[in-house]
Amino acid sequence: MFKLKSAYLPADCRIISIFKNRRIALLAVVLLLAVCSFAQEGRAEPIESQTEPRKPNVLFIAVDDLNDWTTLHDKANPIRTPHIERLARRGVLFTHAYCSAPACNPSRVATLTGLCPSSTGVYGNKSDWRKALPRAVTIPQHFMAHGYLAVGAGKIFHHHFNNAFHDDASFDDFQPLAKDPAPPKKLNGITNWVGGRGGGPTSEPFDWGAWPPDEKQTPDAKTVDYACRFLKRKHDKPFFLAVGIFRPHSPWYAPPENFAGYELDKLVMPEVLEGDTDDLPSGGLKVLREGKPFLYKTIVANNQLKEAIQAYQACATFADKQIGRLLDALGNSAYGKDTIIVLWSDHGFHLGEKNHWEKFALWEKTTRSPLIFVAPGVARRGARCDRPVSLLDIYPTLIELCGLSANASLEGVSLMPLLKNPQAQWGRPAVTTWGPGNHSVRSQRWRYIKYEDGSEELYDHRNDLHEWTNLAGRDEHKKVILELRKWLPKKDARQVADMVSNLSPY
Ligand SMILES: [Ca+2]
């Protein structure tokens, strides 16, 4: 009898060929037909659900300008963040996570595309990132391509120019960041800049105080309301829910109750070393010169440093409270037990350290961000990981946690080994870039900075947490610098064009 190789036979015939006994073969055919008729009548489960379980839901929480001066990082710190700490107890807190760029737009674009600023040229707050990167697949886009419903609210991409940096292609539905309600007149009473911008009138967000009276009027409450409504509904597909909390970004407005515990007469102030900037090289001084020095000068000249710092602290606690509302809503929903959660801030914030206010620099205060992963059944609970990691690692980590196919262009690495074992060996430092050619390399012990003009800084975090003493140039550290230099990006992409808009930057 002519015999075909089983590989050439139709699938059903192949089943018969493996049975030498014809009776068993006949029985197998009868069984197969029975299964088929069952399936046609809709009484069997779809094949996909038998082989592949439903993918986990994801809650992606971005915070804005939240630095490391919180009780999340150290119980001795003044800014209370009980709800973020509640989240950290369910997963792994990365105590040394760093942004890719120390400004809202480039940090968010790097995190959401998984691409370094030095590769894309998206360095600035006005860089028109989507025009420059039309084919980049963002995190939510990658999830949508894998059958997810991607929705969000608040500040995920940069908010300037009336949310013009937002990416419609990344979401099935999105509620834009609401505007802060304006007080009847500026609360801080400061009308003009000191030491810059020609002494012209101060900008709208350069203000602080107890406002508005009712938290329901705040942009963040409206953002969290959207998420609460979403979590109450039943969803047929797995979801990627992005929640972008705007505080403690300026204006430093928080409803009055958030100022409790931050009274001016007992306010904790940052540790600032007089003469700290004396050992900065030309590149570091240039960063300070170009990093809006008039902000700090104006605050100090108006004798309102305490009031501004008080408002930042109250705003951070208010942001934490809104995150608490969100966590409660998730906990009370059908998705509370098995949703994967990631929380991060786009970068840190200076409050007068090195005579600097805001971000726009490469030091610890600005580059360090909170980063928490909760992954039920995978990530250790309540663990702290002190390995240096990058926000660039969020994208590949989420891919691995959710079992999606890889995005080959990503430049970060999955943190899965550290989620399982926070003490695992980790040879990589975290790199931050501020403008073409200016980079910081943060290893477990050291911070090395190399500026575009070739000047350098080196700080030893084993005994200099504040980065007060620049060790670059000392012979005994030459070898360390050579090692850290190896991690500097090999490419410094040209800066992409700014977005053109007639709208106010805010
Ligand atoms: Ca110094």
mmCIF file of N, CA, C and O and ligand atoms in Angstrom, residues 273-280 354 457 459 464 466-470, ligand 1:
data_model
loop_
_atom_site.group_PDB
_atom_site.id
_atom_site.type_symbol
_atom_site.label_atom_id
_atom_site.label_comp_id
_atom_site.label_asym_id
_atom_site.label_seq_id
_atom_site.Cartn_x
_atom_site.Cartn_y
_atom_site.Cartn_z
ATOM 1 N N LEU A 273 24.165 73.505 51.682
ATOM 2 C CA LEU A 273 25.521 73.841 52.092
ATOM 3 C C LEU A 273 25.928 75.161 51.450
ATOM 4 O O LEU A 273 25.878 75.304 50.224
ATOM 5 N N GLU A 274 26.330 76.087 52.277
ATOM 6 C CA GLU A 274 26.806 77.367 51.733
ATOM 7 C C GLU A 274 28.083 77.120 50.927
ATOM 8 O O GLU A 274 28.965 76.388 51.369
ATOM 9 N N GLY A 275 28.156 77.694 49.765
ATOM 10 C CA GLY A 275 29.344 77.513 48.937
ATOM 11 C C GLY A 275 29.369 76.188 48.184
ATOM 12 O O GLY A 275 30.392 75.809 47.609
ATOM 13 N N ASP A 276 28.248 75.473 48.170
ATOM 14 C CA ASP A 276 28.175 74.167 47.509
ATOM 15 C C ASP A 276 28.542 74.252 46.021
ATOM 16 O O ASP A 276 29.121 73.335 45.458
ATOM 17 N N THR A 277 28.208 75.375 45.402
ATOM 18 C CA THR A 277 28.447 75.473 43.959
ATOM 19 C C THR A 277 29.880 75.889 43.621
ATOM 20 O O THR A 277 30.246 75.950 42.454
ATOM 21 N N ASP A 278 30.692 76.166 44.662
ATOM 22 C CA ASP A 278 32.057 76.648 44.403
ATOM 23 C C ASP A 278 32.904 75.624 43.647
ATOM 24 O O ASP A 278 33.832 76.001 42.929
ATOM 25 N N ASP A 279 32.603 74.325 43.827
ATOM 26 C CA ASP A 279 33.432 73.309 43.155
ATOM 27 C C ASP A 279 32.762 72.750 41.889
ATOM 28 O O ASP A 279 33.152 71.695 41.388
ATOM 29 N N LEU A 280 31.767 73.473 41.383
ATOM 30 C CA LEU A 280 31.147 73.017 40.130
ATOM 31 C C LEU A 280 32.012 73.431 38.941
ATOM 32 O O LEU A 280 32.556 74.547 38.925
ATOM 33 N N LYS A 354 21.922 73.638 46.000
ATOM 34 C CA LYS A 354 22.810 74.224 44.978
ATOM 35 C C LYS A 354 22.215 75.513 44.393
ATOM 36 O O LYS A 354 22.357 75.806 43.200
ATOM 37 N N GLU A 457 31.955 66.003 36.878
ATOM 38 C CA GLU A 457 31.733 65.948 38.329
ATOM 39 C C GLU A 457 31.713 64.486 38.742
ATOM 40 O O GLU A 457 31.329 63.606 37.956
ATOM 41 N N TYR A 459 30.685 62.251 42.439
ATOM 42 C CA TYR A 459 30.255 62.258 43.848
ATOM 43 C C TYR A 459 30.223 60.832 44.376
ATOM 44 O O TYR A 459 29.803 59.907 43.668
ATOM 45 N N ASP A 464 28.488 60.963 50.774
ATOM 46 C CA ASP A 464 28.089 62.299 50.321
ATOM 47 C C ASP A 464 26.723 62.240 49.624
ATOM 48 O O ASP A 464 26.605 62.443 48.424
ATOM 49 N N HIS A 466 24.337 64.269 49.652
ATOM 50 C CA HIS A 466 23.878 65.558 49.111
ATOM 51 C C HIS A 466 24.685 66.004 47.893
ATOM 52 O O HIS A 466 24.416 67.047 47.334
ATOM 53 N N GLU A 467 25.682 65.239 47.525
ATOM 54 C CA GLU A 467 26.547 65.597 46.394
ATOM 55 C C GLU A 467 27.143 66.994 46.609
ATOM 56 O O GLU A 467 27.022 67.879 45.769
ATOM 57 N N TRP A 468 27.789 67.165 47.776
ATOM 58 C CA TRP A 468 28.383 68.449 48.118
ATOM 59 C C TRP A 468 29.829 68.564 47.639
ATOM 60 O O TRP A 468 30.335 69.657 47.431
ATOM 61 N N THR A 469 30.530 67.427 47.511
ATOM 62 C CA THR A 469 31.965 67.491 47.221
ATOM 63 C C THR A 469 32.275 66.834 45.879
ATOM 64 O O THR A 469 32.189 65.615 45.735
ATOM 65 N N ASN A 470 32.655 67.667 44.926
ATOM 66 C CA ASN A 470 32.983 67.179 43.589
ATOM 67 C C ASN A 470 34.394 66.586 43.602
ATOM 68 O O ASN A 470 35.369 67.306 43.831
HETATM 69 CA CA CA B 1 29.727 71.266 45.942
#
